[in-house]
Coordinates of C-alpha atoms and ligand atoms in Angstrom, one line a residue:
L16 CA 21.9 23.1 -20.3
R17 CA 19.0 21.9 -22.5
H18 CA 16.9 19.6 -20.2
L19 CA 17.0 19.1 -16.5
V20 CA 15.5 15.6 -16.1
I21 CA 13.8 15.2 -12.8
V22 CA 14.0 11.8 -11.2
L23 CA 11.8 11.5 -8.1
G24 CA 12.5 8.9 -5.3
D25 CA 9.9 6.5 -6.7
Q26 CA 11.1 6.8 -10.3
L27 CA 14.3 4.7 -10.2
D28 CA 14.1 3.3 -13.8
H29 CA 16.9 3.9 -16.3
D30 CA 14.4 3.2 -19.1
S31 CA 11.6 5.6 -18.0
S32 CA 10.1 8.0 -20.5
A33 CA 12.0 10.9 -19.0
F34 CA 15.2 9.5 -20.4
D35 CA 13.8 8.9 -23.9
D36 CA 15.8 11.6 -25.7
F37 CA 18.5 12.0 -23.0
D38 CA 21.7 13.5 -24.4
P39 CA 24.6 13.5 -21.9
D40 CA 26.2 16.4 -23.8
Q41 CA 23.2 18.7 -23.3
D42 CA 21.1 17.3 -20.5
A43 CA 21.5 16.5 -16.8
V44 CA 19.6 14.5 -14.2
W45 CA 18.3 16.1 -11.1
M46 CA 17.6 14.2 -7.8
A47 CA 17.0 15.5 -4.3
E48 CA 16.8 14.1 -0.8
V49 CA 14.7 16.5 1.2
A50 CA 13.4 16.3 4.8
G51 CA 10.0 17.5 3.8
E52 CA 9.2 14.2 2.1
S53 CA 9.8 12.3 5.3
E54 CA 7.9 14.8 7.4
H55 CA 4.7 15.7 5.5
V56 CA 3.5 12.4 7.0
W57 CA 5.6 11.1 9.9
S58 CA 7.5 8.6 7.9
T59 CA 8.9 5.5 9.6
K60 CA 12.7 5.0 9.6
Q61 CA 12.4 1.9 7.4
R62 CA 10.3 3.8 4.8
T63 CA 12.7 6.7 4.6
A64 CA 15.8 4.4 4.5
V65 CA 14.4 2.4 1.6
F66 CA 13.8 5.5 -0.4
L67 CA 17.2 7.2 0.3
A68 CA 19.3 4.0 0.0
S69 CA 17.6 3.2 -3.3
M70 CA 18.0 6.7 -4.6
R71 CA 21.7 6.7 -3.7
H72 CA 22.3 3.4 -5.5
F73 CA 20.4 4.6 -8.5
A74 CA 22.5 7.8 -8.5
A75 CA 25.7 5.7 -8.5
E76 CA 24.4 3.8 -11.5
L77 CA 23.7 7.0 -13.3
T78 CA 27.3 8.2 -12.7
D79 CA 28.6 4.8 -13.9
A80 CA 26.6 5.3 -17.1
E81 CA 28.1 8.8 -17.4
R82 CA 24.8 10.6 -17.2
P83 CA 25.5 14.1 -15.7
L84 CA 23.8 14.3 -12.3
H85 CA 22.9 17.1 -9.8
Y86 CA 22.1 15.3 -6.6
A87 CA 21.2 17.1 -3.4
K88 CA 21.9 15.1 -0.3
L89 CA 19.8 15.3 2.8
D90 CA 22.9 16.2 4.9
G91 CA 24.2 18.6 2.3
R92 CA 24.9 22.1 3.7
S93 CA 22.5 24.0 1.5
T94 CA 19.8 21.4 0.8
K95 CA 16.3 22.9 1.2
H96 CA 13.5 21.4 3.1
S97 CA 11.0 20.9 0.3
L98 CA 11.3 19.4 -3.2
A99 CA 9.9 22.6 -4.7
D100 CA 12.4 24.9 -3.0
Q101 CA 15.3 22.7 -3.9
L102 CA 14.3 22.5 -7.5
A103 CA 13.7 26.2 -7.7
A104 CA 17.1 26.9 -6.3
D105 CA 18.8 24.5 -8.8
V106 CA 16.8 25.9 -11.7
T107 CA 18.1 29.4 -10.8
K108 CA 21.6 28.1 -10.6
L109 CA 21.7 25.7 -13.6
K110 CA 19.4 27.7 -16.0
P111 CA 18.0 24.8 -18.0
E112 CA 15.9 25.5 -21.1
G113 CA 13.3 23.0 -19.9
L114 CA 12.3 20.5 -17.3
V115 CA 11.4 16.9 -18.1
V116 CA 9.7 14.4 -15.7
T117 CA 7.9 11.2 -16.0
E118 CA 4.4 11.6 -14.5
P119 CA 4.8 11.8 -10.7
G120 CA 2.9 9.3 -8.5
E121 CA 1.4 11.9 -6.3
W122 CA -0.9 14.8 -7.0
R123 CA 0.8 17.1 -4.5
V124 CA 4.2 16.6 -6.1
R125 CA 2.9 17.1 -9.6
E126 CA 1.4 20.4 -8.6
A127 CA 4.5 21.5 -6.8
L128 CA 6.7 20.8 -9.9
R129 CA 4.2 22.7 -12.1
E130 CA 4.4 25.7 -9.8
V131 CA 8.2 25.7 -9.9
A132 CA 8.2 25.6 -13.7
E133 CA 5.6 28.3 -13.9
H134 CA 7.5 30.6 -11.5
S135 CA 10.7 30.0 -13.3
G136 CA 9.1 30.6 -16.7
I137 CA 10.4 27.4 -18.3
P138 CA 8.4 24.6 -19.8
L139 CA 7.8 21.4 -17.9
D140 CA 7.4 18.3 -20.1
I141 CA 5.4 15.7 -18.1
R142 CA 5.6 12.3 -19.8
E143 CA 3.5 9.2 -19.6
D144 CA 4.6 6.6 -17.0
R145 CA 5.2 3.5 -19.1
H146 CA 5.8 1.4 -15.9
F147 CA 2.1 0.5 -15.7
F148 CA 0.2 -1.9 -18.0
S149 CA -2.6 0.6 -18.4
T150 CA -2.8 4.4 -18.9
V151 CA -4.9 6.7 -16.8
A152 CA -6.8 7.6 -20.0
E153 CA -7.6 3.9 -20.5
F154 CA -8.9 3.7 -17.0
A155 CA -10.9 6.8 -17.4
A156 CA -12.5 5.3 -20.6
H157 CA -13.3 2.1 -18.6
S158 CA -14.9 4.0 -15.8
E159 CA -17.0 6.4 -17.9
G160 CA -20.7 6.1 -17.2
R161 CA -20.1 3.7 -14.2
T162 CA -21.3 4.8 -10.8
S163 CA -19.2 2.2 -9.0
L164 CA -15.9 0.8 -10.2
R165 CA -15.3 -2.9 -9.5
M166 CA -11.9 -4.2 -9.9
E167 CA -13.0 -7.6 -11.4
Y168 CA -14.3 -6.2 -14.7
F169 CA -11.2 -4.0 -15.2
Y170 CA -9.0 -7.0 -14.4
R171 CA -10.7 -9.2 -17.0
E172 CA -10.2 -6.4 -19.6
M173 CA -6.5 -6.3 -18.6
R174 CA -6.1 -10.1 -18.9
K175 CA -7.5 -10.1 -22.4
K176 CA -5.7 -7.0 -23.6
H177 CA -2.3 -8.2 -22.3
D178 CA -2.9 -11.9 -23.0
V179 CA -2.2 -13.0 -19.5
L180 CA -3.3 -16.5 -18.4
M181 CA -5.4 -16.8 -21.5
T182 CA -5.9 -19.8 -23.8
T183 CA -5.3 -19.5 -27.5
R184 CA -9.1 -19.3 -28.0
G185 CA -9.3 -16.2 -25.8
Q186 CA -10.7 -17.9 -22.7
P187 CA -9.2 -17.7 -19.2
V188 CA -6.8 -20.5 -18.5
G189 CA -8.5 -23.2 -16.4
G190 CA -12.0 -21.9 -17.4
S191 CA -12.4 -19.4 -14.6
W192 CA -11.3 -15.8 -14.2
N193 CA -10.8 -15.8 -10.5
Y194 CA -9.8 -18.6 -8.0
D195 CA -10.3 -16.5 -4.9
A196 CA -12.7 -19.0 -3.4
D197 CA -9.7 -21.4 -3.1
N198 CA -7.5 -18.7 -1.4
R199 CA -9.2 -18.0 1.9
K200 CA -8.0 -20.8 4.2
A201 CA -6.6 -20.4 7.7
F202 CA -3.4 -22.2 8.7
P203 CA -3.9 -25.6 10.5
K204 CA -3.7 -25.5 14.3
Q205 CA 0.0 -26.4 14.4
G206 CA 0.8 -23.3 12.3
P207 CA 2.1 -22.3 8.9
G208 CA 4.9 -24.9 9.0
L209 CA 8.4 -24.0 7.7
V210 CA 8.1 -20.5 6.1
P211 CA 10.9 -19.8 3.6
P212 CA 13.2 -17.0 5.0
R213 CA 12.6 -13.6 3.5
A214 CA 15.0 -12.4 0.8
R215 CA 17.5 -10.4 2.9
F216 CA 20.0 -8.0 1.6
D217 CA 22.6 -7.0 4.2
P218 CA 23.2 -3.2 4.0
D219 CA 26.3 -2.3 2.0
E220 CA 28.4 0.8 2.8
T221 CA 25.9 3.2 1.0
T222 CA 22.9 1.7 2.9
R223 CA 24.8 1.8 6.2
E224 CA 25.5 5.5 5.6
V225 CA 21.8 6.1 4.9
I226 CA 20.8 4.1 8.1
A227 CA 23.1 6.3 10.2
L228 CA 21.7 9.4 8.6
V229 CA 18.1 8.4 9.2
E230 CA 18.9 7.5 12.8
A231 CA 20.4 10.9 13.3
R232 CA 18.1 13.1 11.3
F233 CA 14.8 11.4 12.0
A234 CA 15.6 10.1 15.5
D235 CA 12.1 10.7 16.8
H236 CA 10.3 9.1 13.8
P237 CA 8.6 5.8 14.5
G238 CA 10.0 2.3 14.0
S239 CA 13.4 0.8 14.0
L240 CA 16.1 0.0 11.4
D241 CA 17.6 -3.1 13.2
S242 CA 15.9 -5.5 10.8
F243 CA 16.7 -3.5 7.6
A244 CA 17.2 -5.9 4.7
W245 CA 15.1 -4.6 1.8
S246 CA 16.3 -4.6 -1.7
V247 CA 17.6 -1.2 -2.7
T248 CA 18.8 -1.9 -6.2
R249 CA 17.4 -3.4 -9.3
A250 CA 19.8 -6.4 -9.2
Q251 CA 18.6 -7.2 -5.6
A252 CA 14.9 -6.7 -6.6
L253 CA 15.4 -9.3 -9.5
E254 CA 17.0 -11.7 -7.0
A255 CA 14.1 -11.3 -4.6
L256 CA 11.7 -11.9 -7.5
D257 CA 13.5 -15.1 -8.4
L258 CA 13.4 -16.3 -4.8
F259 CA 9.7 -15.5 -4.6
I260 CA 8.8 -17.4 -7.7
E261 CA 10.9 -20.4 -6.6
E262 CA 10.1 -20.6 -2.9
R263 CA 6.9 -18.7 -2.1
L264 CA 4.6 -18.5 -5.2
P265 CA 3.6 -22.2 -5.0
G266 CA 2.3 -21.6 -1.5
F267 CA 0.9 -18.1 -2.1
G268 CA -2.7 -18.8 -2.8
E269 CA -4.5 -20.9 -0.3
T270 CA -3.5 -19.1 2.9
Q271 CA -3.2 -15.6 1.4
D272 CA -5.6 -14.1 3.9
A273 CA -4.3 -16.1 6.9
M274 CA -2.3 -14.5 9.8
W275 CA 0.1 -16.0 12.3
P276 CA 1.7 -14.2 15.3
G277 CA 5.4 -13.5 14.8
E278 CA 5.3 -14.6 11.1
P279 CA 5.0 -11.4 9.1
W280 CA 6.4 -12.6 5.8
L281 CA 4.6 -15.9 5.2
W282 CA 4.1 -16.7 1.4
H283 CA 3.8 -13.0 0.3
A284 CA 6.1 -11.5 -2.3
H285 CA 7.5 -8.5 -0.4
L286 CA 8.1 -6.9 -3.8
S287 CA 5.8 -3.9 -3.5
S288 CA 8.5 -1.4 -2.6
S289 CA 10.7 -2.5 -5.5
M290 CA 7.8 -2.2 -7.9
N291 CA 6.6 1.1 -6.5
L292 CA 10.1 2.6 -6.6
K293 CA 10.1 1.3 -10.3
M294 CA 13.2 -0.8 -9.8
L295 CA 11.1 -3.8 -10.9
N296 CA 8.6 -3.7 -13.7
P297 CA 5.2 -5.3 -13.1
R298 CA 5.4 -6.9 -16.6
E299 CA 8.4 -9.0 -15.6
V300 CA 6.8 -9.9 -12.3
V301 CA 3.6 -11.1 -14.0
A302 CA 5.5 -12.9 -16.8
A303 CA 7.7 -14.7 -14.2
A304 CA 4.6 -15.9 -12.4
E305 CA 2.8 -17.0 -15.5
A306 CA 5.9 -18.9 -16.7
A307 CA 6.0 -20.7 -13.3
Y308 CA 2.4 -21.9 -13.9
R309 CA 3.1 -22.9 -17.5
D310 CA 6.2 -24.8 -16.3
K311 CA 4.1 -26.6 -13.7
K312 CA 6.1 -25.1 -10.9
A313 CA 3.1 -23.4 -9.2
P314 CA -0.7 -24.1 -9.2
L315 CA -3.2 -22.0 -11.1
P316 CA -5.1 -20.6 -8.0
A317 CA -1.8 -19.3 -6.6
V318 CA -0.6 -17.8 -9.8
E319 CA -3.9 -16.3 -10.8
G320 CA -4.4 -14.9 -7.3
F321 CA -0.9 -13.3 -7.4
I322 CA -1.3 -11.9 -10.9
R323 CA -4.7 -10.4 -10.0
Q324 CA -3.0 -8.4 -7.3
I325 CA -0.7 -6.8 -9.8
L326 CA -2.5 -6.7 -13.2
G327 CA -5.8 -6.1 -11.4
W328 CA -5.6 -4.3 -8.0
R329 CA -2.4 -2.4 -8.5
E330 CA -3.4 -1.0 -11.9
Y331 CA -7.0 -0.4 -10.7
V332 CA -6.1 1.6 -7.6
R333 CA -3.8 3.8 -9.7
G334 CA -6.6 4.5 -12.1
I335 CA -8.9 5.3 -9.2
Y336 CA -6.4 7.7 -7.7
W337 CA -5.7 9.7 -10.9
T338 CA -9.3 9.9 -12.0
Q339 CA -10.6 10.9 -8.5
M340 CA -8.0 13.3 -7.3
P341 CA -7.8 15.8 -5.8
G342 CA -11.4 15.5 -4.4
Y343 CA -10.8 11.9 -3.3
L344 CA -8.6 12.9 -0.4
E345 CA -11.6 14.9 1.1
R346 CA -14.1 12.1 1.1
N347 CA -15.6 11.0 4.4
A348 CA -18.9 9.4 3.6
F349 CA -19.7 8.4 7.2
E350 CA -18.5 11.6 8.7
A351 CA -15.9 10.0 10.8
F352 CA -13.9 12.4 12.9
E353 CA -12.3 10.5 15.7
P354 CA -8.5 10.8 16.2
L355 CA -6.2 7.8 15.4
P356 CA -5.4 6.1 18.7
D357 CA -1.8 6.8 19.9
F358 CA -1.0 3.1 20.0
Y359 CA -0.9 3.0 16.2
W360 CA 2.5 4.7 16.6
T361 CA 3.8 2.4 19.3
G362 CA 2.0 -1.0 19.2
D363 CA 1.3 -0.5 22.9
T364 CA -2.1 -2.2 23.2
A365 CA -3.4 -5.3 24.9
M366 CA -5.3 -6.4 21.8
A367 CA -3.1 -9.2 20.5
C368 CA -4.0 -8.9 16.8
L369 CA -3.3 -5.1 16.7
Q370 CA -0.2 -5.5 18.8
D371 CA 1.3 -7.9 16.3
A372 CA 0.2 -6.1 13.1
I373 CA 1.5 -2.7 14.4
G374 CA 4.6 -4.3 15.9
T375 CA 5.7 -5.8 12.5
T376 CA 4.8 -2.6 10.8
L377 CA 7.1 -0.5 13.0
E378 CA 9.8 -3.1 13.1
N379 CA 9.9 -3.9 9.4
G380 CA 7.9 -1.3 7.5
Y381 CA 5.8 -4.2 6.4
A382 CA 2.5 -6.0 7.2
H383 CA 0.6 -8.1 4.7
H384 CA -2.6 -7.2 3.1
I385 CA -5.0 -8.8 5.6
Q386 CA -3.2 -7.3 8.5
R387 CA -3.6 -3.9 6.9
L388 CA -7.2 -4.4 5.8
M389 CA -8.8 -6.6 8.5
V390 CA -6.8 -5.6 11.6
T391 CA -5.4 -2.0 11.6
G392 CA -7.8 -0.8 8.9
L393 CA -10.9 -2.5 10.3
Y394 CA -10.3 -1.2 13.8
A395 CA -9.9 2.4 12.6
M396 CA -13.1 2.2 10.5
L397 CA -15.2 0.7 13.3
L398 CA -13.9 3.2 15.8
G399 CA -14.8 6.0 13.4
V400 CA -11.4 7.5 12.9
D401 CA -11.1 10.4 10.5
P402 CA -10.1 8.9 7.1
K403 CA -7.4 11.6 6.6
E404 CA -5.7 10.5 9.8
V405 CA -5.9 6.9 8.8
H406 CA -4.4 7.9 5.4
A407 CA -1.6 9.8 7.0
W408 CA -0.7 6.7 9.0
Y409 CA -0.7 4.3 6.1
L410 CA 1.3 6.7 4.0
A411 CA 3.9 7.0 6.7
V412 CA 4.5 3.5 7.9
Y413 CA 5.0 1.1 5.0
V414 CA 8.1 0.8 2.8
D415 CA 5.8 0.5 -0.2
A416 CA 3.7 3.6 0.7
V417 CA 3.2 5.9 -2.3
E418 CA 0.0 7.9 -2.5
W419 CA -1.4 6.5 -5.7
A420 CA -1.4 3.0 -4.2
E421 CA -2.0 3.9 -0.6
L422 CA -4.9 6.3 -0.8
P423 CA -7.5 4.2 -2.6
N424 CA -6.6 1.2 -0.5
T425 CA -7.0 3.1 2.7
L426 CA -9.8 5.5 2.0
G427 CA -11.8 3.4 -0.4
M428 CA -11.1 -0.2 0.3
S429 CA -10.4 -0.2 4.1
Q430 CA -12.4 2.8 5.4
Y431 CA -15.3 2.8 2.9
A432 CA -15.0 6.6 3.0
D433 CA -15.8 7.0 -0.7
G434 CA -19.2 5.6 0.1
G435 CA -18.9 2.6 -2.2
L436 CA -17.1 3.9 -5.3
M437 CA -14.5 1.1 -4.9
G438 CA -16.1 -1.5 -2.8
S439 CA -19.6 -2.7 -2.8
K440 CA -19.8 -2.8 1.0
P441 CA -17.6 -1.9 4.0
Y442 CA -15.3 -4.6 5.2
A443 CA -17.1 -4.6 8.6
A444 CA -16.5 -7.7 10.7
T445 CA -16.4 -8.8 14.4
G446 CA -13.4 -10.2 16.2
K447 CA -14.7 -13.6 15.0
Y448 CA -13.2 -13.0 11.5
I449 CA -9.8 -12.5 13.1
D450 CA -10.3 -15.6 15.3
R451 CA -11.1 -17.6 12.2
M452 CA -8.0 -16.4 10.2
S453 CA -5.4 -16.5 13.0
P454 CA -4.7 -17.8 16.5
Y455 CA -4.4 -14.2 18.0
C456 CA -7.6 -14.5 20.1
K457 CA -6.2 -17.5 22.0
T458 CA -3.6 -15.3 23.7
C459 CA -5.7 -12.2 23.9
P460 CA -7.4 -11.0 27.1
F461 CA -10.5 -10.3 25.1
D462 CA -13.2 -12.7 23.8
P463 CA -14.1 -12.3 20.1
A464 CA -17.5 -13.8 20.7
K465 CA -18.6 -11.1 23.2
R466 CA -19.9 -7.7 22.4
V467 CA -20.5 -6.4 25.9
G468 CA -18.8 -7.2 29.3
D469 CA -15.4 -6.5 30.7
D470 CA -13.7 -9.0 28.4
A471 CA -15.7 -8.2 25.2
C472 CA -13.5 -8.0 22.1
P473 CA -13.2 -4.3 21.1
F474 CA -13.7 -5.2 17.4
T475 CA -16.9 -7.0 18.2
T476 CA -18.3 -4.2 20.4
L477 CA -17.4 -1.6 17.8
Y478 CA -18.8 -3.7 14.9
W479 CA -22.2 -3.6 16.6
D480 CA -21.8 0.0 17.4
Y481 CA -20.9 0.7 13.7
L482 CA -24.1 -1.1 12.5
I483 CA -26.2 0.9 15.0
R484 CA -24.6 4.2 14.2
H485 CA -24.9 3.7 10.4
E486 CA -28.1 1.6 10.3
E487 CA -29.8 3.7 7.7
P488 CA -27.2 4.0 4.9
L489 CA -26.1 0.4 5.5
A490 CA -29.7 -1.0 5.3
A491 CA -30.0 0.5 1.9
N492 CA -27.0 -1.5 0.7
H493 CA -28.3 -5.0 -0.3
R494 CA -25.0 -6.6 0.5
M495 CA -25.3 -5.3 4.1
S496 CA -29.0 -5.6 4.7
L497 CA -28.7 -9.1 6.3
Q498 CA -26.0 -7.9 8.7
V499 CA -28.0 -4.7 9.6
K500 CA -31.2 -6.7 10.2
N501 CA -29.5 -8.2 13.3
V502 CA -29.6 -4.8 14.9
S503 CA -33.4 -5.0 15.2
R504 CA -33.0 -8.1 17.3
L505 CA -31.1 -6.2 20.0
D506 CA -33.1 -4.9 22.9
D507 CA -32.6 -1.4 24.3
D508 CA -30.4 -2.5 27.2
E509 CA -28.1 -4.3 24.8
I510 CA -27.9 -1.3 22.5
T511 CA -27.1 1.0 25.4
G512 CA -24.5 -1.5 26.7
I513 CA -22.8 -1.6 23.3
R514 CA -22.8 2.1 22.8
E515 CA -21.4 2.8 26.3
R516 CA -18.6 0.4 25.8
A517 CA -17.9 1.7 22.3
D518 CA -17.7 5.3 23.7
A519 CA -15.3 4.1 26.4
L520 CA -13.1 2.5 23.8
R521 CA -13.0 5.8 21.9
R522 CA -12.0 7.5 25.1
G523 CA -9.4 4.8 25.6
D524 CA -10.5 3.9 29.1
I525 CA -11.1 0.2 28.9
A526 CA -9.4 -1.9 31.5
V527 CA -7.6 -5.0 30.4
P528 CA -9.2 -8.0 31.9
H529 CA -7.1 -10.7 33.6
T530 CA -6.9 -13.9 31.6
Ligands
FAD611 P1 1.7 -9.6 -2.0 O1 0.6 -10.0 -1.1 O2 2.7 -10.6 -2.3 O3 1.0 -9.2 -3.4 C1 1.8 -9.1 -4.6 C2 1.8 -7.7 -5.2 O4 0.5 -7.3 -5.6 C3 2.2 -6.6 -4.2 O5 3.6 -6.5 -4.2 C4 1.6 -5.3 -4.8 O6 2.4 -4.7 -5.8 C5 0.3 -5.9 -5.4 N1 -0.9 -5.7 -4.6 C6 -1.5 -6.5 -3.8 N2 -2.6 -6.0 -3.3 C7 -2.7 -4.8 -3.8 C8 -3.6 -3.7 -3.6 N3 -4.7 -3.9 -2.8 N4 -3.4 -2.5 -4.2 C9 -2.3 -2.4 -5.0 N5 -1.4 -3.3 -5.2 C10 -1.6 -4.5 -4.6 N6 0.2 -1.4 -1.5 C11 1.2 -0.6 -1.9 O7 1.9 -1.0 -2.8 N7 1.4 0.6 -1.4 C12 0.6 1.1 -0.3 O8 0.9 2.2 0.2 C13 -0.4 0.3 0.2 N8 -1.2 0.7 1.2 C14 -2.2 -0.1 1.6 C15 -3.1 0.4 2.6 C16 -4.2 -0.4 3.0 C17 -5.1 0.1 4.1 C18 -4.4 -1.7 2.5 C19 -5.5 -2.5 2.9 C20 -3.5 -2.2 1.5 C21 -2.5 -1.4 1.0 N9 -1.6 -1.8 0.0 C22 -0.6 -1.0 -0.5 C23 -1.9 -3.1 -0.7 C24 -1.2 -4.3 -0.2 O9 -1.5 -4.5 1.1 C25 0.3 -4.3 -0.4 O10 0.6 -4.1 -1.8 C26 1.0 -5.6 -0.1 O11 0.7 -6.0 1.2 C27 2.5 -5.5 -0.3 O12 3.1 -6.7 0.2 P2 3.6 -7.8 -0.8 O13 4.6 -7.3 -1.8 O14 4.2 -8.9 0.0 O15 2.3 -8.2 -1.5
SF4_612 FE1 -8.1 -9.1 18.3 FE2 -10.5 -9.3 19.6 FE3 -9.1 -11.5 18.9 FE4 -8.2 -9.9 20.8 S1 -10.1 -11.1 20.9 S2 -7.0 -10.8 19.2 S3 -8.8 -7.9 20.1 S4 -10.0 -10.0 17.5

């Protein structure tokens, strides 16, 4: 055997660089389902099922294409617990001259592969991941000499370089780079109206086998598989993309940040797991969205807003991850050490917004960006939860969770644990923000306008407690100074009341008021 070509669970692309010189007469593909990848964080059943079902479908395609394959199944008799142990065992058995892999998406996995190669005394060829628009080297060049890294500048460079939504004269289409100001509306009182149904793919035999396996092997893991309908093949991902462009993209912009109880899908794309598992290429997604604008099928603010998420945010967080790791994982700028509340794993809380956001997360392996950032993320930050615990939760629960995307979003954007490398200020807000963007507060026993008292909204209490606890560093941030100034208007009794209630929230002994 010449090369053993490693294909990880999030590298399901037949055209990836690892296959560049693939010769079926001399090379073979290696894939492995190992329990360790579902257990190093307590992966939800939906997340594990998306990965395993997609891997098995990809393996079948490899076999159809007559590419020799060594595939270790989770329920195989001799399958090891970790990727590294499985690879080491197979290297001993198959004796390849070398290992080939496309750049893994996680630092831990890259290091583990390197160790196996070193131990076995064979070379490991780590190849560039062409899936992304930018390279890590490009991002490193962009960030050189900058103390903070703002997405907006990077995004503009990407727009120009890849000629996306640009005029022939090199100007942004419509005259503006960013239409975010148009994209922050709440839904009208009567609700979001008729939301197009999500793209559903009923589990075929392979997926049903995976579902049964996950139910049996990870019975005590969080979440349920009843609603499982994610795309697990490239063909399905392309179908989901077409449906999104047709039915959702035109409505994507305006209410992108809005939330509605019991409506998890709204006008979002639900394409992140397919892109992150590399079944869908971001270039085809961006091109399809731009074509919809040029064909007058979707308005510019919606299309620009959507493209920014992919060409901007998605590329940018990957750049942050690879230029900041491994130290990034250790950052904890505000020295937050509280444990994550247990209800994050059950949804069992009286707070209506958290109940709904965690509920859809466990049921579907999905919640949209604002639910992640301004509900679950915000509460953890205000409570003072250890960023590592928050990270372990986000990496475990979503079908799109891969560390290069998850860690900067969690630690940098949502928790401000990098002290401002990614964001210019913490996303700190009271319950009034949630009240503005959703009707949750109307059915909640708490009152978003109150910071103390039995029915005070926990977000609002904790927001003030957060400002009090971190007054000094926040006052030095000019984007926070106005917010912090309000602390000086509180009298001692108010401060004591806020702090006592915040401590009680941390202990979890707040009684639910009667509505
Ligand atoms: P849409 O809202 O329709 O957006 C379109 C696409 O843009 C997404 O599919 C995604 O590929 C990309 N995108 C949007 N926002 C971001 C962002 N901030 N960073 C990177 N890509 C983005 N995204 C992940 O892919 N994996 C994660 O593990 C992940 N963890 C997150 C953790 C936290 C705390 C937060 C606040 C956000 C996280 N995100 C993550 C970003 C974002 O919430 C999801 O990409 C998005 O909700 C996926 O749903 P969608 O496909 O319907 O996205
Ligand atoms: Fe959430 Fe507070 Fe509103 Fe209740 S009152 S839904 S806890 S923001």
